[in-house]
PDB file of N, CA and C in Angstrom:
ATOM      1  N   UNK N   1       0.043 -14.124  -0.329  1.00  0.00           N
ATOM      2  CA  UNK N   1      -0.476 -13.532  -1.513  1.00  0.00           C
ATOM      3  C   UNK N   1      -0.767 -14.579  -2.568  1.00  0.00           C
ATOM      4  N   UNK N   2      -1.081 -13.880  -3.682  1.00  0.00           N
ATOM      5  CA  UNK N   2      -1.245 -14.670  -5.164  1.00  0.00           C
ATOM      6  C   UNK N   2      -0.835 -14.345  -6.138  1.00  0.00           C
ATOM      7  N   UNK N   3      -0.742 -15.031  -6.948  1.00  0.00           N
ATOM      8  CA  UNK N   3      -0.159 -14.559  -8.522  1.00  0.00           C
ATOM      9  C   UNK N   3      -0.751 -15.486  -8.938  1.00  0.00           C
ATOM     10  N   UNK N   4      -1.070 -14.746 -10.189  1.00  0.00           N
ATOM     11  CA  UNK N   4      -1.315 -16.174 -11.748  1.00  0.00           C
ATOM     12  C   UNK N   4      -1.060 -15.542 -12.807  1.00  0.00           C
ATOM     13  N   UNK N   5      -0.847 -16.158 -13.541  1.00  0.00           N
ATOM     14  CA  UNK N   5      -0.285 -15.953 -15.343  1.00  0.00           C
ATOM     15  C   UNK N   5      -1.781 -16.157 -15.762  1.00  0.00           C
ATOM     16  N   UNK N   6      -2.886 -15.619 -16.194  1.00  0.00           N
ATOM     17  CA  UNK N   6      -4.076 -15.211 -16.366  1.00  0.00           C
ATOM     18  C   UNK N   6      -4.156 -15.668 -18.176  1.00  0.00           C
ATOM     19  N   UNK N   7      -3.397 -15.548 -18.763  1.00  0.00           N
ATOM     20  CA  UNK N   7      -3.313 -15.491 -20.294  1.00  0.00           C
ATOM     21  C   UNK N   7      -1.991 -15.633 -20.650  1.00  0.00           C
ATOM     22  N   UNK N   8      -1.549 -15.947 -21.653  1.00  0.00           N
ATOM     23  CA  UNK N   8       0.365 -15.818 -21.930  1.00  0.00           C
ATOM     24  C   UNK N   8       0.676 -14.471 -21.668  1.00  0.00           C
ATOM     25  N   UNK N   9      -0.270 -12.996 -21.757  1.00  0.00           N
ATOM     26  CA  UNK N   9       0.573 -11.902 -21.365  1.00  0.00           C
ATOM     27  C   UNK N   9      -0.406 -11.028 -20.746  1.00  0.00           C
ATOM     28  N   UNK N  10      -0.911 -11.634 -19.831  1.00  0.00           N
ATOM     29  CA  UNK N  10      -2.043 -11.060 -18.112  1.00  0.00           C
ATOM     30  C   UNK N  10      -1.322 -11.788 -17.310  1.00  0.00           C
ATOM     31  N   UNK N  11      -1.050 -11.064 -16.091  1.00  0.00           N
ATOM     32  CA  UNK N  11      -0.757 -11.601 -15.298  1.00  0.00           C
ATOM     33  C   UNK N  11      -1.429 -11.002 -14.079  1.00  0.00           C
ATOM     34  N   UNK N  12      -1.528 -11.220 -12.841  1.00  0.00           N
ATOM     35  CA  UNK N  12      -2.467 -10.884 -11.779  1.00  0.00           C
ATOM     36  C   UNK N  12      -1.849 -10.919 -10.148  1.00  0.00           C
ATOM     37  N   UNK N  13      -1.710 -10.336  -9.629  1.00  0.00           N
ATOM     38  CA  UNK N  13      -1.070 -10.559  -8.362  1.00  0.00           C
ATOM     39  C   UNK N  13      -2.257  -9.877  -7.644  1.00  0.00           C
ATOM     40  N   UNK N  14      -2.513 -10.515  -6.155  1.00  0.00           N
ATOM     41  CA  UNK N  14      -3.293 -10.288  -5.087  1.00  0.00           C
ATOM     42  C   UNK N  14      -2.254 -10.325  -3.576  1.00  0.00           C
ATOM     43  N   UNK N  15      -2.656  -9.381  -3.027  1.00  0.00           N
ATOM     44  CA  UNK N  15      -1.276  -9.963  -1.434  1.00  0.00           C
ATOM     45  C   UNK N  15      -3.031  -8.455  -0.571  1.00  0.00           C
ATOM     46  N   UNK N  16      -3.031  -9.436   0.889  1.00  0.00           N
ATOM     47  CA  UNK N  16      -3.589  -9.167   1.752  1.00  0.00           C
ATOM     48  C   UNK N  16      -2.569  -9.219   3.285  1.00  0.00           C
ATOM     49  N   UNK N  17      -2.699  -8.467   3.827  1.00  0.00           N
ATOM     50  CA  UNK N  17      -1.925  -8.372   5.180  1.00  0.00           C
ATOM     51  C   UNK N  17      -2.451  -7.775   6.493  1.00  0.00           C
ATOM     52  N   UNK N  18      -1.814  -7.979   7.664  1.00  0.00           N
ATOM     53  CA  UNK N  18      -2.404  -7.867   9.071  1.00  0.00           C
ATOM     54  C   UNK N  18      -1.351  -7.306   9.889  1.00  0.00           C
ATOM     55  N   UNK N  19      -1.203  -6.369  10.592  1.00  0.00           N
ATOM     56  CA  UNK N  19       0.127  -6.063  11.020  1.00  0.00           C
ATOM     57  C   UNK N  19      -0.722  -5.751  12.743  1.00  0.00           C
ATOM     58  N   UNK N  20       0.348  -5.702  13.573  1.00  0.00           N
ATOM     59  CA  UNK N  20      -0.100  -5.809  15.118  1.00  0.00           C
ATOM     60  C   UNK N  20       1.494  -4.862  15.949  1.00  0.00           C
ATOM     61  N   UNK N  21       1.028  -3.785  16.130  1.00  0.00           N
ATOM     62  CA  UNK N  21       2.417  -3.077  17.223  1.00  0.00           C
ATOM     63  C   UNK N  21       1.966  -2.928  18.115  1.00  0.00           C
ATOM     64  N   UNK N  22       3.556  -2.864  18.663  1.00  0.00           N
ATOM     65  CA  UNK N  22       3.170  -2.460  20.315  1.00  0.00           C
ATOM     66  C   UNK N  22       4.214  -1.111  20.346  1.00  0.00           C
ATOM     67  N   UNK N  23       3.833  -0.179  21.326  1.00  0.00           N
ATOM     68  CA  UNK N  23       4.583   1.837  21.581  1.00  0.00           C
ATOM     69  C   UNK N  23       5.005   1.605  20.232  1.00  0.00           C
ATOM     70  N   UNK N  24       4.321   2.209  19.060  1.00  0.00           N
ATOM     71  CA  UNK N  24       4.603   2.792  17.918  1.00  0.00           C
ATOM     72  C   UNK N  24       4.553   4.146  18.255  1.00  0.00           C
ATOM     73  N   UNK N  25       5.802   4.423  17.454  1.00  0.00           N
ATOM     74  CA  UNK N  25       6.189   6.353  17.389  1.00  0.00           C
ATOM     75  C   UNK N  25       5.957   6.448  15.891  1.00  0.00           C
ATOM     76  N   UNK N  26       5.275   7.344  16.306  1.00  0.00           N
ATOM     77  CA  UNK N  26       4.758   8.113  15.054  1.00  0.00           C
ATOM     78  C   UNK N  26       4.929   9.666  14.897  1.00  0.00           C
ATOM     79  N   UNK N  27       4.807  10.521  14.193  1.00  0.00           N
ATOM     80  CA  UNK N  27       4.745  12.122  14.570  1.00  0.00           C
ATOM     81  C   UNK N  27       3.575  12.903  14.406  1.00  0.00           C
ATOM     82  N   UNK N  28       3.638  13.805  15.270  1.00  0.00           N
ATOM     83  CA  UNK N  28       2.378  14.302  15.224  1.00  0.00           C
ATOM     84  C   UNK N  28       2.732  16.161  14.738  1.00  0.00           C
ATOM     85  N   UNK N  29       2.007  16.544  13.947  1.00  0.00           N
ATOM     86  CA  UNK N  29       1.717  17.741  13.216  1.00  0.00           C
ATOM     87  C   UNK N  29       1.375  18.965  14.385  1.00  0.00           C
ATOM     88  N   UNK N  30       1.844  20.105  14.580  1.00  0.00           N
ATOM     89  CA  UNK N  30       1.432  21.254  15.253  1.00  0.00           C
ATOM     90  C   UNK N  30       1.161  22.530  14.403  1.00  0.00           C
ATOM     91  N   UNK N  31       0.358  22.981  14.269  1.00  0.00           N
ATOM     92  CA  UNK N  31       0.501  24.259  13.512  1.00  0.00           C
ATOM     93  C   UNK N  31       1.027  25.020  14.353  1.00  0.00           C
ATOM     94  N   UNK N  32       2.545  25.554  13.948  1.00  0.00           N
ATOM     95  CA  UNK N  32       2.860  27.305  14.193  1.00  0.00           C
ATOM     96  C   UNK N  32       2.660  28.526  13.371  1.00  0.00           C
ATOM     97  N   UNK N  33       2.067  28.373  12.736  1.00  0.00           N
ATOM     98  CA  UNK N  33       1.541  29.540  11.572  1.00  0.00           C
ATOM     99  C   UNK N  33       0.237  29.423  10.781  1.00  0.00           C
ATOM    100  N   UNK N  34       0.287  29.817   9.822  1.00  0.00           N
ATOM    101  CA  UNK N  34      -0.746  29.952   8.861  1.00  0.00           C
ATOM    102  C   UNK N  34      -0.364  28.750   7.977  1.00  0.00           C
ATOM    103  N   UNK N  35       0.392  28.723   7.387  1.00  0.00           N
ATOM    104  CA  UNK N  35       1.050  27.856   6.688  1.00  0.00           C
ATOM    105  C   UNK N  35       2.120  27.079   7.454  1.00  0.00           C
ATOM    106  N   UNK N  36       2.520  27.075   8.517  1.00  0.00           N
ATOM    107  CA  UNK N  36       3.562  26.209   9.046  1.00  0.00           C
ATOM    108  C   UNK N  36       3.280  25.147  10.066  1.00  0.00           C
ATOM    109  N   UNK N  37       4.390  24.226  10.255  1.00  0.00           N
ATOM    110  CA  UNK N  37       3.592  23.084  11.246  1.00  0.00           C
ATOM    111  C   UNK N  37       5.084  22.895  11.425  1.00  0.00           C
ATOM    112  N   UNK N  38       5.118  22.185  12.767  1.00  0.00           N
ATOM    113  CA  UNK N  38       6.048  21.583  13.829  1.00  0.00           C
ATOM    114  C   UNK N  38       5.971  20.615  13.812  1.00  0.00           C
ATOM    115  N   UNK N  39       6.815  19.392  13.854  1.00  0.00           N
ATOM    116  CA  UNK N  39       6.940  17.820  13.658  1.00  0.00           C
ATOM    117  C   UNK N  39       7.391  17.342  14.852  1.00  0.00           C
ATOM    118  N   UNK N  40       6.405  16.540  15.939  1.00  0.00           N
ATOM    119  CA  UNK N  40       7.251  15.926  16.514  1.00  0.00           C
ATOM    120  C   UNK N  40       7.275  14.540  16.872  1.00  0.00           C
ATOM    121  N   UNK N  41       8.361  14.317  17.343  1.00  0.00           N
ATOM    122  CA  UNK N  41       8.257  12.346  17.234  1.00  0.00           C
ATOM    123  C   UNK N  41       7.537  12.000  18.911  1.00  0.00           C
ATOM    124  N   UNK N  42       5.917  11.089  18.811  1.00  0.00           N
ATOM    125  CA  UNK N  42       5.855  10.807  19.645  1.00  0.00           C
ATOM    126  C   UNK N  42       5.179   9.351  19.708  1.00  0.00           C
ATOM    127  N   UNK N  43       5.205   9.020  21.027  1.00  0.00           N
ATOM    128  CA  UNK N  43       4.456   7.601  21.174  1.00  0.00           C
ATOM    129  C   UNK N  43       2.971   7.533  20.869  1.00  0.00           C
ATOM    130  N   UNK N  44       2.909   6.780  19.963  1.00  0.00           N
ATOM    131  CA  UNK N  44       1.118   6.715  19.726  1.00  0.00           C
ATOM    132  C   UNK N  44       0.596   5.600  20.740  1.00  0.00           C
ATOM    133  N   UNK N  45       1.273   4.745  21.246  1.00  0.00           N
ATOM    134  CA  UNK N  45       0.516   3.382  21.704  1.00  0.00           C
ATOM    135  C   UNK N  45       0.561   2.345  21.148  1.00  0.00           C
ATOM    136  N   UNK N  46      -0.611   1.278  20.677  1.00  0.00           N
ATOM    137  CA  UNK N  46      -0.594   0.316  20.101  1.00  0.00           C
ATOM    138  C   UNK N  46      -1.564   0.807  18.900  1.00  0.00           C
ATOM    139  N   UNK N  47      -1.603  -0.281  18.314  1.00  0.00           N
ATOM    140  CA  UNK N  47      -2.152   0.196  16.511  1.00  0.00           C
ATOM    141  C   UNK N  47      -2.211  -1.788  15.945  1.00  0.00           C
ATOM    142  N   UNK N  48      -3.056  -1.518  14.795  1.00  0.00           N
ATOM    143  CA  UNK N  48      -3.160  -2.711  14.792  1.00  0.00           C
ATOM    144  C   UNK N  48      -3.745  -2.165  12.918  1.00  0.00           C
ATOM    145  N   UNK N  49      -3.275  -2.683  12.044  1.00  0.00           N
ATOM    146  CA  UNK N  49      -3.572  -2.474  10.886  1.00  0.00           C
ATOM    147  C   UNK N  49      -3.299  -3.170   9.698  1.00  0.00           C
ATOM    148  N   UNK N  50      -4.352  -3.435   8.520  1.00  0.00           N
ATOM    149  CA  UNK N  50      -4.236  -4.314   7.799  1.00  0.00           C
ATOM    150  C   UNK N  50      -4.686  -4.162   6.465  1.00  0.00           C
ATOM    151  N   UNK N  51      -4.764  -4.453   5.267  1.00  0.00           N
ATOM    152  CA  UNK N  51      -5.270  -3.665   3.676  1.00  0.00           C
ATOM    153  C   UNK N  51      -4.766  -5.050   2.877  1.00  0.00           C
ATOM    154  N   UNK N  52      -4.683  -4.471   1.934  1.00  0.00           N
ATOM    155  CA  UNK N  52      -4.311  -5.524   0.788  1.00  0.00           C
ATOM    156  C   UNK N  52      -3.896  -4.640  -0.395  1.00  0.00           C
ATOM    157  N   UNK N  53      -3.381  -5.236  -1.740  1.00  0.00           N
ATOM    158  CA  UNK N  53      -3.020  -4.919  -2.772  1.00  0.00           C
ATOM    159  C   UNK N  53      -3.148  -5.639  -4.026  1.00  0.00           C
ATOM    160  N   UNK N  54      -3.537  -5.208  -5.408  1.00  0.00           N
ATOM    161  CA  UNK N  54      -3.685  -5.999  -6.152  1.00  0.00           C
ATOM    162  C   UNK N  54      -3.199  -4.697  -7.591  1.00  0.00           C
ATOM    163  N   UNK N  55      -2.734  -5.932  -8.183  1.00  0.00           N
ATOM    164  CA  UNK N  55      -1.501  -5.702  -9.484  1.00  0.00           C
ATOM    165  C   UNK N  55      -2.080  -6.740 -10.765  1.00  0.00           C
ATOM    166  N   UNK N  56      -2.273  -6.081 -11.546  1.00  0.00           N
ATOM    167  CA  UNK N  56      -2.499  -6.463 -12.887  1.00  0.00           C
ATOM    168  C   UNK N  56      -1.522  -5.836 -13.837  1.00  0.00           C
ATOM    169  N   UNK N  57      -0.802  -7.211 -14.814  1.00  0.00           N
ATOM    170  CA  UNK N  57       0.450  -6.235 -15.734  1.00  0.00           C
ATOM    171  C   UNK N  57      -0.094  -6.837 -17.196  1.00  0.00           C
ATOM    172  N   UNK N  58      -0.328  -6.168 -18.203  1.00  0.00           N
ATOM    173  CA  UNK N  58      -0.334  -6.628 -19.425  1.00  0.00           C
ATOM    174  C   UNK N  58       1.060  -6.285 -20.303  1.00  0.00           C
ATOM    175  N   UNK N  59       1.645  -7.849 -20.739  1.00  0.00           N
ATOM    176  CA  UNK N  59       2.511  -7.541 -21.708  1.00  0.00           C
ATOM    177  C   UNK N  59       2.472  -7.885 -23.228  1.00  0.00           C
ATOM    178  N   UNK N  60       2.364  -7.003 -24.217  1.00  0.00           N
ATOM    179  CA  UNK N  60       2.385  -7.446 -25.456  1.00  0.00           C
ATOM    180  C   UNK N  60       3.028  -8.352 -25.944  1.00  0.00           C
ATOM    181  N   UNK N  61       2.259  -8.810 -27.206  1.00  0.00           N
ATOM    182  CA  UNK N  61       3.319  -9.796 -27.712  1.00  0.00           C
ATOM    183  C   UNK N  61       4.661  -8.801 -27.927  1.00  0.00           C
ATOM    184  N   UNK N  62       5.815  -9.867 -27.989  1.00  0.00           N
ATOM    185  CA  UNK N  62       6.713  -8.887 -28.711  1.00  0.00           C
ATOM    186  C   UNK N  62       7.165  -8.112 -30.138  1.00  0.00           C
ATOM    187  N   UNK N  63       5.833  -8.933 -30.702  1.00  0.00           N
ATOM    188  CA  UNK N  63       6.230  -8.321 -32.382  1.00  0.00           C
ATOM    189  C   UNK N  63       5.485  -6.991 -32.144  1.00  0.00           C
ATOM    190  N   UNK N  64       4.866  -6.711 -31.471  1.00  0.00           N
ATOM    191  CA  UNK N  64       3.917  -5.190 -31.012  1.00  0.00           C
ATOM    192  C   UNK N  64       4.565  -3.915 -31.282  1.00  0.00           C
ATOM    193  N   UNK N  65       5.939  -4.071 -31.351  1.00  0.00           N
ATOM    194  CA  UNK N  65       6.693  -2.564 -30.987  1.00  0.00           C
ATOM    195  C   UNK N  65       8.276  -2.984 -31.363  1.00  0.00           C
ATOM    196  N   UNK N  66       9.433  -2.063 -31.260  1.00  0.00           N
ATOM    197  CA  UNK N  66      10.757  -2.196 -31.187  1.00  0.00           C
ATOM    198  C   UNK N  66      11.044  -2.707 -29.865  1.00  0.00           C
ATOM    199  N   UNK N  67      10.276  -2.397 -28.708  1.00  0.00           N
ATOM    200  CA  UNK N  67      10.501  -2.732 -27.335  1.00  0.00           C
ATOM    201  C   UNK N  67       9.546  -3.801 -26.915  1.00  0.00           C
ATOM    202  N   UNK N  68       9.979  -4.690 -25.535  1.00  0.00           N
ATOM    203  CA  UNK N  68       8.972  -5.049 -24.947  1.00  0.00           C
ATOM    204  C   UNK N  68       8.242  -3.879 -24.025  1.00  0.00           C
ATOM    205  N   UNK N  69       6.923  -3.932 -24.131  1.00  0.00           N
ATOM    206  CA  UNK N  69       6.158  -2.888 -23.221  1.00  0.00           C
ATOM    207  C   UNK N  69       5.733  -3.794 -22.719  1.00  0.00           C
ATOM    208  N   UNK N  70       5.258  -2.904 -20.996  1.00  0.00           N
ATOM    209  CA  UNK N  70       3.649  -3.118 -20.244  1.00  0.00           C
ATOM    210  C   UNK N  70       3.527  -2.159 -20.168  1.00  0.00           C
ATOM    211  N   UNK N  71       1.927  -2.663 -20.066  1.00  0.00           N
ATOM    212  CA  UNK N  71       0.822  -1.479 -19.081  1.00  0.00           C
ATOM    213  C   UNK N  71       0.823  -2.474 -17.866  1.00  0.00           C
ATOM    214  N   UNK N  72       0.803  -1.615 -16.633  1.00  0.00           N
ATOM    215  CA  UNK N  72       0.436  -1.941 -15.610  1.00  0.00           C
ATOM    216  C   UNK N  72      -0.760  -0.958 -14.601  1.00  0.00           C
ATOM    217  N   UNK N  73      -1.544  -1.788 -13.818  1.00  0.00           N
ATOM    218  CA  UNK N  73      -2.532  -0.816 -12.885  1.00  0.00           C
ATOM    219  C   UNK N  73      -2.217  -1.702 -11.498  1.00  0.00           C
ATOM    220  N   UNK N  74      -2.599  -0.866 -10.470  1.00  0.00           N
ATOM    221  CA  UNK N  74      -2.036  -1.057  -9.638  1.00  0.00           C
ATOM    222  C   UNK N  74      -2.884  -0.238  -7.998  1.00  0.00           C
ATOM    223  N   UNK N  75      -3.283  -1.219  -7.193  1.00  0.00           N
ATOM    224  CA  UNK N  75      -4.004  -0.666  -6.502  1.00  0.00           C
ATOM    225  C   UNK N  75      -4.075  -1.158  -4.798  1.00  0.00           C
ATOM    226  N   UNK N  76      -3.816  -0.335  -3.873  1.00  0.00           N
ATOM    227  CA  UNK N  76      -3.293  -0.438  -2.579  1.00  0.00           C
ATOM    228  C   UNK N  76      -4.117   0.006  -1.712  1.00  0.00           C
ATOM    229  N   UNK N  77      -4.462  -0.781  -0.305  1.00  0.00           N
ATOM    230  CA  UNK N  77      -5.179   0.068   0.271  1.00  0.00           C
ATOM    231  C   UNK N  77      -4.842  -0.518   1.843  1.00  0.00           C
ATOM    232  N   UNK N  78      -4.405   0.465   2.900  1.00  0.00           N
ATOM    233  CA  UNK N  78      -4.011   0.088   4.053  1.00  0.00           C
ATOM    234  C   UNK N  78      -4.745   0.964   4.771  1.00  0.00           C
ATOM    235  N   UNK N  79      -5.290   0.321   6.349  1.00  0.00           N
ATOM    236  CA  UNK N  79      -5.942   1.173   7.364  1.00  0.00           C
ATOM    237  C   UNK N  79      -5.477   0.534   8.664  1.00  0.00           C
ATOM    238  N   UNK N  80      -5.059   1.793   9.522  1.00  0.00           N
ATOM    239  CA  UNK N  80      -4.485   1.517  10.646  1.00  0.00           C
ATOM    240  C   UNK N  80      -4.971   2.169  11.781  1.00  0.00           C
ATOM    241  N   UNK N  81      -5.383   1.596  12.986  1.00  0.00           N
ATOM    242  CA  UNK N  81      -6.264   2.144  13.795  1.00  0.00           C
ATOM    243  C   UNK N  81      -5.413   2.054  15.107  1.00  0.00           C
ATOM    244  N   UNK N  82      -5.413   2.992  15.922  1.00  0.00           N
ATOM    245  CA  UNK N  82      -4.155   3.610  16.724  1.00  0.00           C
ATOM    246  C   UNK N  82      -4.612   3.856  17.912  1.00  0.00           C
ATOM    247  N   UNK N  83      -4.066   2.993  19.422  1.00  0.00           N
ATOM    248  CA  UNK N  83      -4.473   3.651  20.573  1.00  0.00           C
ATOM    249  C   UNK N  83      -6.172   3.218  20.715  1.00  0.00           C
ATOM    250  N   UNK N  84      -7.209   4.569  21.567  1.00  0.00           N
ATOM    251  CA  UNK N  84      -7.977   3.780  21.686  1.00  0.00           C
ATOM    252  C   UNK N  84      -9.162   3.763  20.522  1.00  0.00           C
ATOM    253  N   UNK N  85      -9.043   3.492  19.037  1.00  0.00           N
ATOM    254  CA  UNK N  85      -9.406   2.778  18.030  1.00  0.00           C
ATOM    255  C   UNK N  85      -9.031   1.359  18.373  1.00  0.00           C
ATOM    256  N   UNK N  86      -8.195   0.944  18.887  1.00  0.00           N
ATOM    257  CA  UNK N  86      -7.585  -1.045  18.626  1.00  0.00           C
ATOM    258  C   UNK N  86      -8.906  -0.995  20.283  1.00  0.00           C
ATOM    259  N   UNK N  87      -9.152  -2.482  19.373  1.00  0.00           N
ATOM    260  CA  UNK N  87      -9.980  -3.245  20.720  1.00  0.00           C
ATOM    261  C   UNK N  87      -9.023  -4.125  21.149  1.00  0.00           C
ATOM    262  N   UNK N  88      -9.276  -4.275  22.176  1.00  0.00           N
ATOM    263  CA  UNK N  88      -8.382  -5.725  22.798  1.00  0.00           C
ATOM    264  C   UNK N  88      -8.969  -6.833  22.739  1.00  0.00           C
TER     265      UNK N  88
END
């Protein structure tokens, strides 16, 4: 990943990732009703999945308030492709 101190009170974080399984259990959803579903634990196969994340925090000076504050935003995104989605 990354970080930087952007300004005395921006700061910035970046992180990217790659993940690789082998017989991942996962569960799979059944409807028994209208509204109801059955959970059960099974083998998906292999899966192979990867996203990234990025974080921005602003902190005020401290004469701003009685407290130190942030604002923070914050944003994630992972995709995982399972069985026969993964190429070899």
């Amino acid at each position: 990943g990354y970080a930087a101190e952007l300004t005395g009170d921006l700061r910035l974080r970046v992180d990217g990732f790659y993940q690789q399984y082998d017989d991942l259990i996962g569960f799979r959803a059944t409807q028994t009703g209208p509204t109801d579903f059955a959970f059960q634990a099974a083998n998906l196969g292999d899966a192979i999945g990867h996203g990234g994340e990025v974080e921005i925090v602003w902190t005020p000076e401290p004469d701003w308030g009685d407290r130190q504050s942030q604002l923070k935003a914050w944003y994630g995104y992972h995709h995982l492709a399972v069985d026969d989605q993964v190429e070899d």
